[in-house]
CSV table of C-alpha atoms and ligand atoms in Angstrom, one decimal:
chain,number,residue,atom,x,y,z
A,1,MET,CA,124.0,85.5,127.8
A,2,THR,CA,122.5,88.8,126.7
A,3,ASN,CA,120.5,88.4,123.6
A,4,PRO,CA,121.7,90.7,120.9
A,5,THR,CA,118.2,91.5,119.6
A,6,GLY,CA,116.9,93.2,122.7
A,7,GLU,CA,113.9,90.9,122.6
A,8,ASN,CA,114.5,89.2,125.9
A,9,SER,CA,111.5,87.2,126.8
A,10,ILE,CA,108.8,85.2,125.2
A,11,SER,CA,105.7,83.3,125.9
A,12,LEU,CA,105.4,79.9,124.2
A,13,LEU,CA,102.0,78.3,123.4
A,14,GLY,CA,102.2,74.7,122.5
A,15,SER,CA,105.6,74.0,124.0
A,16,THR,CA,105.4,70.2,123.9
A,17,GLY,CA,104.8,69.8,120.2
A,18,SER,CA,107.5,69.7,117.5
A,19,VAL,CA,107.7,73.4,116.8
A,20,GLY,CA,107.3,74.1,120.6
A,21,ARG,CA,110.3,72.0,121.5
A,22,GLN,CA,112.4,73.5,118.7
A,23,THR,CA,111.4,77.0,119.9
A,24,LEU,CA,112.9,76.1,123.3
A,25,ASP,CA,116.1,75.1,121.5
A,26,VAL,CA,116.1,78.5,119.9
A,27,ALA,CA,115.3,80.2,123.2
A,28,GLU,CA,118.3,78.5,124.8
A,29,HIS,CA,120.6,79.4,121.9
A,30,LEU,CA,119.5,83.0,122.0
A,31,GLY,CA,119.4,83.2,125.8
A,32,LEU,CA,115.8,84.2,126.0
A,33,ARG,CA,113.7,84.1,129.1
A,34,ILE,CA,110.6,82.0,128.9
A,35,ARG,CA,107.7,83.7,130.8
A,36,ALA,CA,105.0,81.2,130.0
A,37,LEU,CA,104.5,77.7,128.6
A,38,SER,CA,101.4,76.0,127.6
A,39,ALA,CA,100.2,72.6,126.2
A,40,GLY,CA,97.1,70.6,125.8
A,41,LYS,CA,97.8,67.8,128.2
A,42,SER,CA,101.4,66.5,128.0
A,43,VAL,CA,102.0,66.9,131.7
A,44,LYS,CA,105.3,65.0,132.0
A,45,LEU,CA,107.1,66.9,129.3
A,46,LEU,CA,105.6,70.2,130.5
A,47,GLU,CA,106.9,69.5,134.0
A,48,GLU,CA,110.4,68.9,132.6
A,49,GLN,CA,110.2,72.1,130.6
A,50,ALA,CA,109.0,74.0,133.7
A,51,ARG,CA,111.9,72.8,135.8
A,52,ARG,CA,114.4,73.7,133.1
A,53,PHE,CA,113.0,77.1,131.9
A,54,LYS,CA,111.4,78.3,135.1
A,55,PRO,CA,108.4,80.2,133.6
A,56,GLU,CA,106.0,82.2,135.7
A,57,VAL,CA,102.9,80.6,134.2
A,58,VAL,CA,102.3,77.2,132.9
A,59,ALA,CA,98.9,76.6,131.3
A,60,VAL,CA,97.4,73.2,130.5
A,61,TYR,CA,94.1,73.1,128.6
A,62,ASP,CA,92.9,69.9,130.1
A,63,GLU,CA,91.6,70.4,133.7
A,64,ASN,CA,92.6,67.0,135.0
A,65,ALA,CA,96.1,67.3,133.5
A,66,ALA,CA,96.4,70.8,135.1
A,67,ARG,CA,95.7,69.3,138.6
A,68,ASP,CA,98.2,66.6,137.9
A,69,LEU,CA,100.8,69.2,136.8
A,70,GLU,CA,100.0,71.4,139.9
A,71,ALA,CA,100.9,68.4,142.2
A,72,ARG,CA,104.1,67.8,140.2
A,73,VAL,CA,105.5,71.3,140.3
A,74,ARG,CA,104.4,72.2,143.9
A,75,ASP,CA,108.1,72.9,144.8
A,76,LEU,CA,108.5,75.4,141.9
A,77,ASN,CA,107.5,79.1,141.9
A,78,VAL,CA,105.1,78.7,139.0
A,79,ARG,CA,101.4,79.4,138.6
A,80,VAL,CA,99.5,76.6,136.9
A,81,ALA,CA,96.5,77.7,134.9
A,82,SER,CA,93.9,75.7,133.0
A,83,GLY,CA,91.2,75.8,130.3
A,84,ILE,CA,91.0,78.3,127.6
A,85,ASP,CA,91.4,81.1,130.2
A,86,GLY,CA,94.7,79.5,131.2
A,87,LEU,CA,95.9,79.6,127.7
A,88,ILE,CA,94.9,83.2,127.4
A,89,GLU,CA,96.7,84.0,130.6
A,90,ALA,CA,99.9,82.3,129.2
A,91,ALA,CA,99.6,84.3,125.9
A,92,CYS,CA,99.2,87.6,127.8
A,93,VAL,CA,101.8,87.0,130.5
A,94,ASP,CA,103.5,90.2,131.6
A,95,GLY,CA,106.8,91.1,130.0
A,96,ALA,CA,106.8,88.8,127.0
A,97,GLU,CA,107.7,90.8,123.9
A,98,VAL,CA,107.0,87.9,121.6
A,99,VAL,CA,104.3,85.2,121.8
A,100,VAL,CA,105.2,82.1,119.9
A,101,THR,CA,101.9,80.4,119.0
A,102,ALA,CA,102.8,76.7,118.2
A,103,SER,CA,99.7,75.0,119.5
A,104,VAL,CA,97.9,72.8,117.0
A,105,GLY,CA,94.3,73.4,116.0
A,106,THR,CA,91.7,76.1,116.5
A,107,ILE,CA,92.5,76.1,120.2
A,108,GLY,CA,95.2,78.7,119.4
A,109,LEU,CA,92.8,81.2,118.1
A,110,LEU,CA,91.5,83.0,121.2
A,111,PRO,CA,94.9,83.2,123.0
A,112,THR,CA,96.5,84.6,119.9
A,113,LEU,CA,93.8,87.3,119.5
A,114,SER,CA,94.2,88.2,123.1
A,115,ALA,CA,98.0,88.7,122.7
A,116,ILE,CA,97.3,90.7,119.5
A,117,ARG,CA,95.1,93.1,121.5
A,118,LEU,CA,98.1,93.8,123.8
A,119,GLY,CA,100.2,94.7,120.7
A,120,ARG,CA,102.6,91.8,121.4
A,121,ARG,CA,104.6,90.5,118.4
A,122,ILE,CA,103.2,87.1,117.3
A,123,ALA,CA,105.6,84.5,116.0
A,124,LEU,CA,102.8,82.6,114.3
A,125,ALA,CA,103.1,78.9,114.0
A,126,ASN,CA,99.5,78.0,114.6
A,127,LYS,CA,98.2,77.7,111.0
A,128,GLU,CA,94.5,77.5,112.0
A,129,THR,CA,94.6,81.1,113.3
A,130,LEU,CA,95.0,82.5,109.7
A,131,VAL,CA,93.2,79.7,107.9
A,132,CYS,CA,90.0,80.1,109.8
A,133,ALA,CA,90.0,83.7,111.0
A,134,GLY,CA,92.5,85.4,108.7
A,135,GLU,CA,90.5,88.6,108.0
A,136,LEU,CA,89.6,89.1,111.7
A,137,VAL,CA,93.1,88.4,112.9
A,138,MET,CA,94.9,90.6,110.4
A,139,LYS,CA,92.4,93.4,111.0
A,140,SER,CA,92.9,93.2,114.8
A,141,ALA,CA,96.7,93.2,114.3
A,142,ARG,CA,96.5,96.4,112.2
A,143,GLU,CA,94.3,98.1,114.8
A,144,HIS,CA,96.7,97.2,117.6
A,145,GLY,CA,99.9,97.8,115.8
A,146,CYS,CA,100.9,94.2,116.3
A,147,GLU,CA,103.4,92.5,114.1
A,148,ILE,CA,102.6,89.0,112.9
A,149,ILE,CA,105.7,87.2,111.7
A,150,PRO,CA,105.1,83.8,110.3
A,151,VAL,CA,107.0,80.7,111.5
A,152,ASP,CA,105.8,78.3,108.9
A,153,SER,CA,108.9,77.8,106.7
A,154,GLU,CA,107.2,78.8,103.5
A,155,HIS,CA,105.6,81.9,104.9
A,156,SER,CA,108.8,82.9,106.6
A,157,ALA,CA,110.5,82.5,103.2
A,158,LEU,CA,107.8,84.7,101.5
A,159,TYR,CA,108.2,87.3,104.3
A,160,GLN,CA,111.9,87.4,103.7
A,161,CYS,CA,111.5,87.6,99.9
A,162,LEU,CA,109.0,90.5,100.3
A,163,CYS,CA,111.2,92.6,102.7
A,164,GLY,CA,111.9,96.0,101.4
A,165,GLU,CA,109.9,95.5,98.2
A,166,ASP,CA,106.9,97.4,97.0
A,167,SER,CA,103.8,95.1,97.5
A,168,GLU,CA,102.3,96.7,94.3
A,169,SER,CA,105.0,95.1,92.2
A,170,VAL,CA,104.3,91.5,93.4
A,171,LYS,CA,103.0,89.4,90.6
A,172,LYS,CA,102.6,86.1,92.5
A,173,LEU,CA,103.7,84.1,95.5
A,174,ILE,CA,105.1,80.6,94.7
A,175,LEU,CA,104.8,78.2,97.6
A,176,THR,CA,107.0,75.2,97.4
A,177,ALA,CA,105.9,71.8,98.7
A,178,SER,CA,108.1,68.7,99.3
A,179,GLY,CA,105.4,66.5,97.9
A,180,GLY,CA,105.4,64.4,101.1
A,181,PRO,CA,105.9,60.7,101.4
A,182,PHE,CA,103.6,59.9,98.4
A,183,ARG,CA,105.1,62.1,95.8
A,184,GLY,CA,105.1,60.5,92.4
A,185,MET,CA,102.4,57.9,93.4
A,186,ARG,CA,99.2,57.6,91.5
A,187,ARG,CA,95.7,57.4,92.8
A,188,ALA,CA,95.3,53.6,92.4
A,189,ALA,CA,98.4,53.0,94.4
A,190,LEU,CA,97.3,55.4,97.2
A,191,MET,CA,93.8,53.8,97.7
A,192,ASN,CA,95.2,51.6,100.4
A,193,ALA,CA,97.8,54.0,101.9
A,194,THR,CA,98.0,53.4,105.7
A,195,PRO,CA,98.8,55.9,108.5
A,196,GLU,CA,102.2,54.2,108.9
A,197,MET,CA,103.1,54.9,105.3
A,198,ALA,CA,101.8,58.4,105.5
A,199,LEU,CA,103.7,59.2,108.6
A,200,LYS,CA,107.1,58.7,107.0
A,201,HIS,CA,107.9,62.2,105.7
A,202,PRO,CA,111.1,62.4,103.7
A,203,ASN,CA,112.4,65.8,104.7
A,204,TRP,CA,110.7,67.2,107.8
A,205,ASN,CA,110.2,65.7,111.2
A,206,MET,CA,106.9,67.1,112.4
A,207,GLY,CA,103.8,66.2,114.4
A,208,ARG,CA,101.4,63.5,113.3
A,209,LYS,CA,98.6,65.8,112.2
A,210,ILE,CA,100.7,68.0,109.9
A,211,THR,CA,102.6,65.0,108.6
A,212,ILE,CA,99.3,63.5,107.3
A,213,ASP,CA,98.4,66.9,105.9
A,214,SER,CA,101.7,66.8,104.0
A,215,ALA,CA,100.8,63.3,102.7
A,216,THR,CA,97.4,64.5,101.3
A,217,LEU,CA,98.9,67.9,100.3
A,218,MET,CA,96.0,69.5,102.3
A,219,ASN,CA,98.8,71.2,104.3
A,220,LYS,CA,99.8,73.1,101.2
A,221,GLY,CA,96.2,74.2,100.6
A,222,LEU,CA,96.0,75.4,104.2
A,223,GLU,CA,99.3,77.3,103.6
A,224,VAL,CA,97.8,79.0,100.5
A,225,MET,CA,95.0,80.2,102.8
A,226,GLU,CA,97.5,81.3,105.4
A,227,ALA,CA,99.4,83.2,102.7
A,228,THR,CA,96.4,85.0,101.3
A,229,ALA,CA,95.5,86.3,104.8
A,230,LEU,CA,99.0,87.2,105.8
A,231,PHE,CA,100.1,89.0,102.7
A,232,GLY,CA,96.7,90.3,101.6
A,233,ILE,CA,96.8,88.6,98.2
A,234,SER,CA,94.1,86.7,96.3
A,235,ALA,CA,94.3,82.9,96.1
A,236,GLU,CA,94.6,83.0,92.3
A,237,ARG,CA,98.0,84.8,92.7
A,238,VAL,CA,99.4,82.0,94.9
A,239,ASP,CA,101.0,79.1,93.0
A,240,VAL,CA,102.1,75.8,94.4
A,241,VAL,CA,105.1,74.0,93.0
A,242,ILE,CA,106.5,70.6,94.1
A,243,HIS,CA,110.1,70.8,95.1
A,244,PRO,CA,111.3,67.5,96.7
A,245,GLU,CA,114.6,68.8,98.1
A,246,SER,CA,112.9,71.3,100.5
A,247,VAL,CA,115.8,73.7,100.0
A,248,VAL,CA,113.9,76.6,98.3
A,249,HIS,CA,111.3,77.4,101.0
A,250,SER,CA,109.2,79.6,98.7
A,251,MET,CA,109.5,82.4,96.1
A,252,VAL,CA,108.0,85.7,95.1
A,253,GLU,CA,107.7,86.7,91.4
A,254,TYR,CA,107.7,90.4,90.7
A,255,ALA,CA,106.2,92.5,87.9
A,256,ASP,CA,109.5,92.4,86.0
A,257,SER,CA,109.4,88.6,86.1
A,258,SER,CA,112.3,88.5,88.5
A,259,VAL,CA,111.9,85.8,91.1
A,260,ILE,CA,113.3,86.1,94.6
A,261,ALA,CA,113.7,82.9,96.7
A,262,GLN,CA,114.8,82.0,100.2
A,263,LEU,CA,117.0,78.9,100.6
A,264,SER,CA,118.3,77.0,103.6
A,265,GLU,CA,118.7,73.5,105.0
A,266,PRO,CA,115.2,72.3,106.1
A,267,ASP,CA,115.4,73.2,109.8
A,268,MET,CA,112.4,74.8,111.6
A,269,ARG,CA,114.7,76.5,114.1
A,270,LEU,CA,115.7,79.0,111.4
A,271,PRO,CA,112.2,80.4,110.7
A,272,ILE,CA,111.4,80.3,114.5
A,273,GLN,CA,114.5,82.3,115.2
A,274,TYR,CA,113.8,84.8,112.4
A,275,ALA,CA,110.3,85.5,113.7
A,276,ILE,CA,111.8,86.3,117.1
A,277,THR,CA,114.8,88.3,116.1
A,278,TYR,CA,113.4,90.1,113.0
A,279,PRO,CA,114.5,92.5,111.6
A,280,GLN,CA,117.9,91.4,112.9
A,281,ARG,CA,119.7,88.3,111.8
A,282,VAL,CA,122.0,86.5,114.2
A,283,PRO,CA,123.9,83.3,114.1
A,284,SER,CA,121.7,80.2,114.3
A,285,PRO,CA,122.4,76.5,114.9
A,286,THR,CA,121.2,75.7,111.4
A,287,LYS,CA,123.8,74.2,109.1
A,288,ALA,CA,124.8,76.4,106.2
A,289,LEU,CA,124.0,75.1,102.7
A,290,ASP,CA,126.9,73.5,100.9
A,291,PHE,CA,126.3,74.2,97.3
A,292,SER,CA,129.1,71.9,96.2
A,293,LYS,CA,127.1,69.0,97.7
A,294,LEU,CA,123.7,70.3,96.4
A,295,SER,CA,123.6,68.3,93.2
A,296,ARG,CA,120.2,69.5,92.0
A,297,LEU,CA,117.1,71.4,92.8
A,298,SER,CA,114.0,70.1,91.0
A,299,PHE,CA,110.5,71.4,90.5
A,300,GLU,CA,107.3,69.8,89.2
A,301,LYS,CA,103.6,70.4,88.9
A,302,PRO,CA,101.3,69.0,91.7
A,303,ASP,CA,99.3,65.9,90.7
A,304,TYR,CA,95.7,67.1,91.5
A,305,ASP,CA,94.2,63.7,90.6
A,306,ALA,CA,96.2,61.8,93.2
A,307,PHE,CA,96.0,64.6,95.7
A,308,PRO,CA,92.5,66.0,95.4
A,309,CYS,CA,92.7,67.7,98.9
A,310,LEU,CA,95.0,70.3,97.4
A,311,GLU,CA,92.6,71.2,94.6
A,312,LEU,CA,89.7,71.3,97.1
A,313,ALA,CA,91.7,73.6,99.5
A,314,LEU,CA,92.8,75.9,96.6
A,315,ARG,CA,89.2,76.3,95.5
A,316,THR,CA,88.1,77.0,99.1
A,317,ALA,CA,90.9,79.5,99.6
A,318,GLY,CA,89.2,81.9,97.3
A,319,VAL,CA,85.9,81.7,99.2
A,320,SER,CA,85.3,84.3,102.0
A,321,GLY,CA,83.3,83.5,105.1
A,322,THR,CA,83.3,80.4,107.1
A,323,ALA,CA,84.1,77.9,104.4
A,324,ARG,CA,87.8,77.7,105.3
A,325,ALA,CA,87.0,77.1,108.9
A,326,VAL,CA,84.7,74.3,107.8
A,327,LEU,CA,87.4,72.8,105.6
A,328,ASN,CA,89.9,73.1,108.4
A,329,GLY,CA,87.7,71.6,111.1
A,330,ALA,CA,86.5,68.8,108.8
A,331,ASN,CA,90.1,68.0,107.9
A,332,GLU,CA,91.2,67.9,111.5
A,333,ALA,CA,88.6,65.3,112.4
A,334,ALA,CA,89.2,63.3,109.2
A,335,VAL,CA,92.9,63.1,109.9
A,336,GLY,CA,92.1,61.9,113.4
A,337,ARG,CA,89.9,59.2,111.9
A,338,PHE,CA,92.4,58.2,109.3
A,339,LEU,CA,95.1,57.8,112.0
A,340,ASN,CA,92.6,55.6,114.0
A,341,GLY,CA,92.1,53.4,111.0
A,342,GLU,CA,88.4,54.5,110.6
A,343,LEU,CA,88.8,56.3,107.2
A,344,GLY,CA,90.9,55.4,104.2
A,345,PHE,CA,93.4,57.8,102.6
A,346,TYR,CA,90.8,59.2,100.2
A,347,GLY,CA,88.2,59.1,103.0
A,348,ILE,CA,89.8,62.3,104.2
A,349,TYR,CA,89.0,64.1,101.0
A,350,ASP,CA,85.5,62.6,100.7
A,351,SER,CA,84.5,63.6,104.2
A,352,VAL,CA,85.9,67.1,103.9
A,353,LEU,CA,84.1,67.6,100.6
A,354,ALA,CA,80.9,66.3,102.1
A,355,ALA,CA,81.2,68.7,105.1
A,356,LEU,CA,81.7,71.7,102.7
A,357,GLU,CA,78.7,70.7,100.7
A,358,LYS,CA,76.5,70.1,103.8
A,359,ILE,CA,77.5,73.1,106.0
A,360,GLY,CA,76.4,76.4,104.6
A,361,ASN,CA,78.9,79.3,104.2
A,362,ILE,CA,78.3,82.4,106.4
A,363,GLU,CA,79.5,85.7,104.9
A,364,SER,CA,81.3,88.3,107.1
A,365,PRO,CA,81.3,85.9,110.0
A,366,SER,CA,81.9,86.8,113.7
A,367,LEU,CA,84.6,84.9,115.7
A,368,ASP,CA,81.8,82.8,117.2
A,369,ASP,CA,80.5,82.0,113.7
A,370,ILE,CA,83.9,80.8,112.7
A,371,ILE,CA,84.5,78.7,115.8
A,372,GLU,CA,81.0,77.2,115.5
A,373,ALA,CA,81.5,76.4,111.8
A,374,GLY,CA,84.7,74.5,112.6
A,375,GLU,CA,83.0,72.6,115.4
A,376,SER,CA,80.0,71.7,113.2
A,377,ALA,CA,82.4,70.4,110.6
A,378,LYS,CA,84.3,68.3,113.1
A,379,GLU,CA,81.0,66.8,114.4
A,380,PHE,CA,79.8,66.1,110.9
A,381,VAL,CA,83.0,64.3,110.0
A,382,GLU,CA,83.0,62.3,113.3
A,383,LYS,CA,79.7,60.8,112.2
A,384,TYR,CA,80.5,60.6,108.5
A,385,ARG,CA,80.0,57.2,106.9
A,386,LEU,CA,81.0,56.4,103.3
B,401,LIG,MG1,105.0,74.6,106.0
């Protein structure tokens, strides 16, 4: 099948995660060629994907996992690369017009920056890239004439609502949030919330880390940071509204008080496809909305008392320097500890707040400063005791 967009091949970082697997669905649907795949260490799935999609390069971050994969795919004509250099090689593979960055965590930062320097289009699904290093990444993208098209559903919605409009006339961006599995619950009831409870997301089927971030609403705070970097707007001009149906994916309010929204069934394949085929729109596997069955769309204010991570992230979103990298790194470690049963639900907030208070902010940071700030925050939280 010839892909109607002319964008014929992609590199996919983070192919074994939720967005990665859905990107492969989209690639199949669009008839795209996969030039490179990468993952942290999920060798078995990566082997299956390599057999099916026949990339030229497969990168695995973990060295032992890379050796294991190499043995498994000896019969294929594929190069197995490892470590951060391997991920960079996958991001920069020859011939890929679009690099889909779906890896989780700050590991995606260097490979993404390397692909930006080559002027490749980035279909950006790795939140941490913009959360931690938004200014550096957007500056580099401008210098290299690189397009960054967001894959996160809210940012894809905003991107679509901003198309063809004068950025001067934007009053504010309105990010919608489903509210997660704990919507409507009060602080007292959430004190003893368990990972099992938090992992049951009502609308979206996602990886474990982001599902916990949706339960604490930290995810929405990270998305506000992502939006400020991507659209060059201050944090005060980004609102968050709870919208349990997850049909309106976000909105833009203009100077004349007109609001433009993007709606669809909650299906990540749509924003993934849009980021690859932009500015064209082509048929997708996403079901069309049936307005006769859509009985209501509701909106409410976030409960900052029950979900203090959101308030903390909104406050940090307005701080330049390394603070956002600290918040992000601390949160990554805290979510890991919550999932292991070492921290309670509000232990996530407490330890992230403690990391922000303990680790000083560096203004105008270098990339190394940013990475180091995130690592220090992780270490701090690993050792954090209530
Ligand atoms: Mg999102």
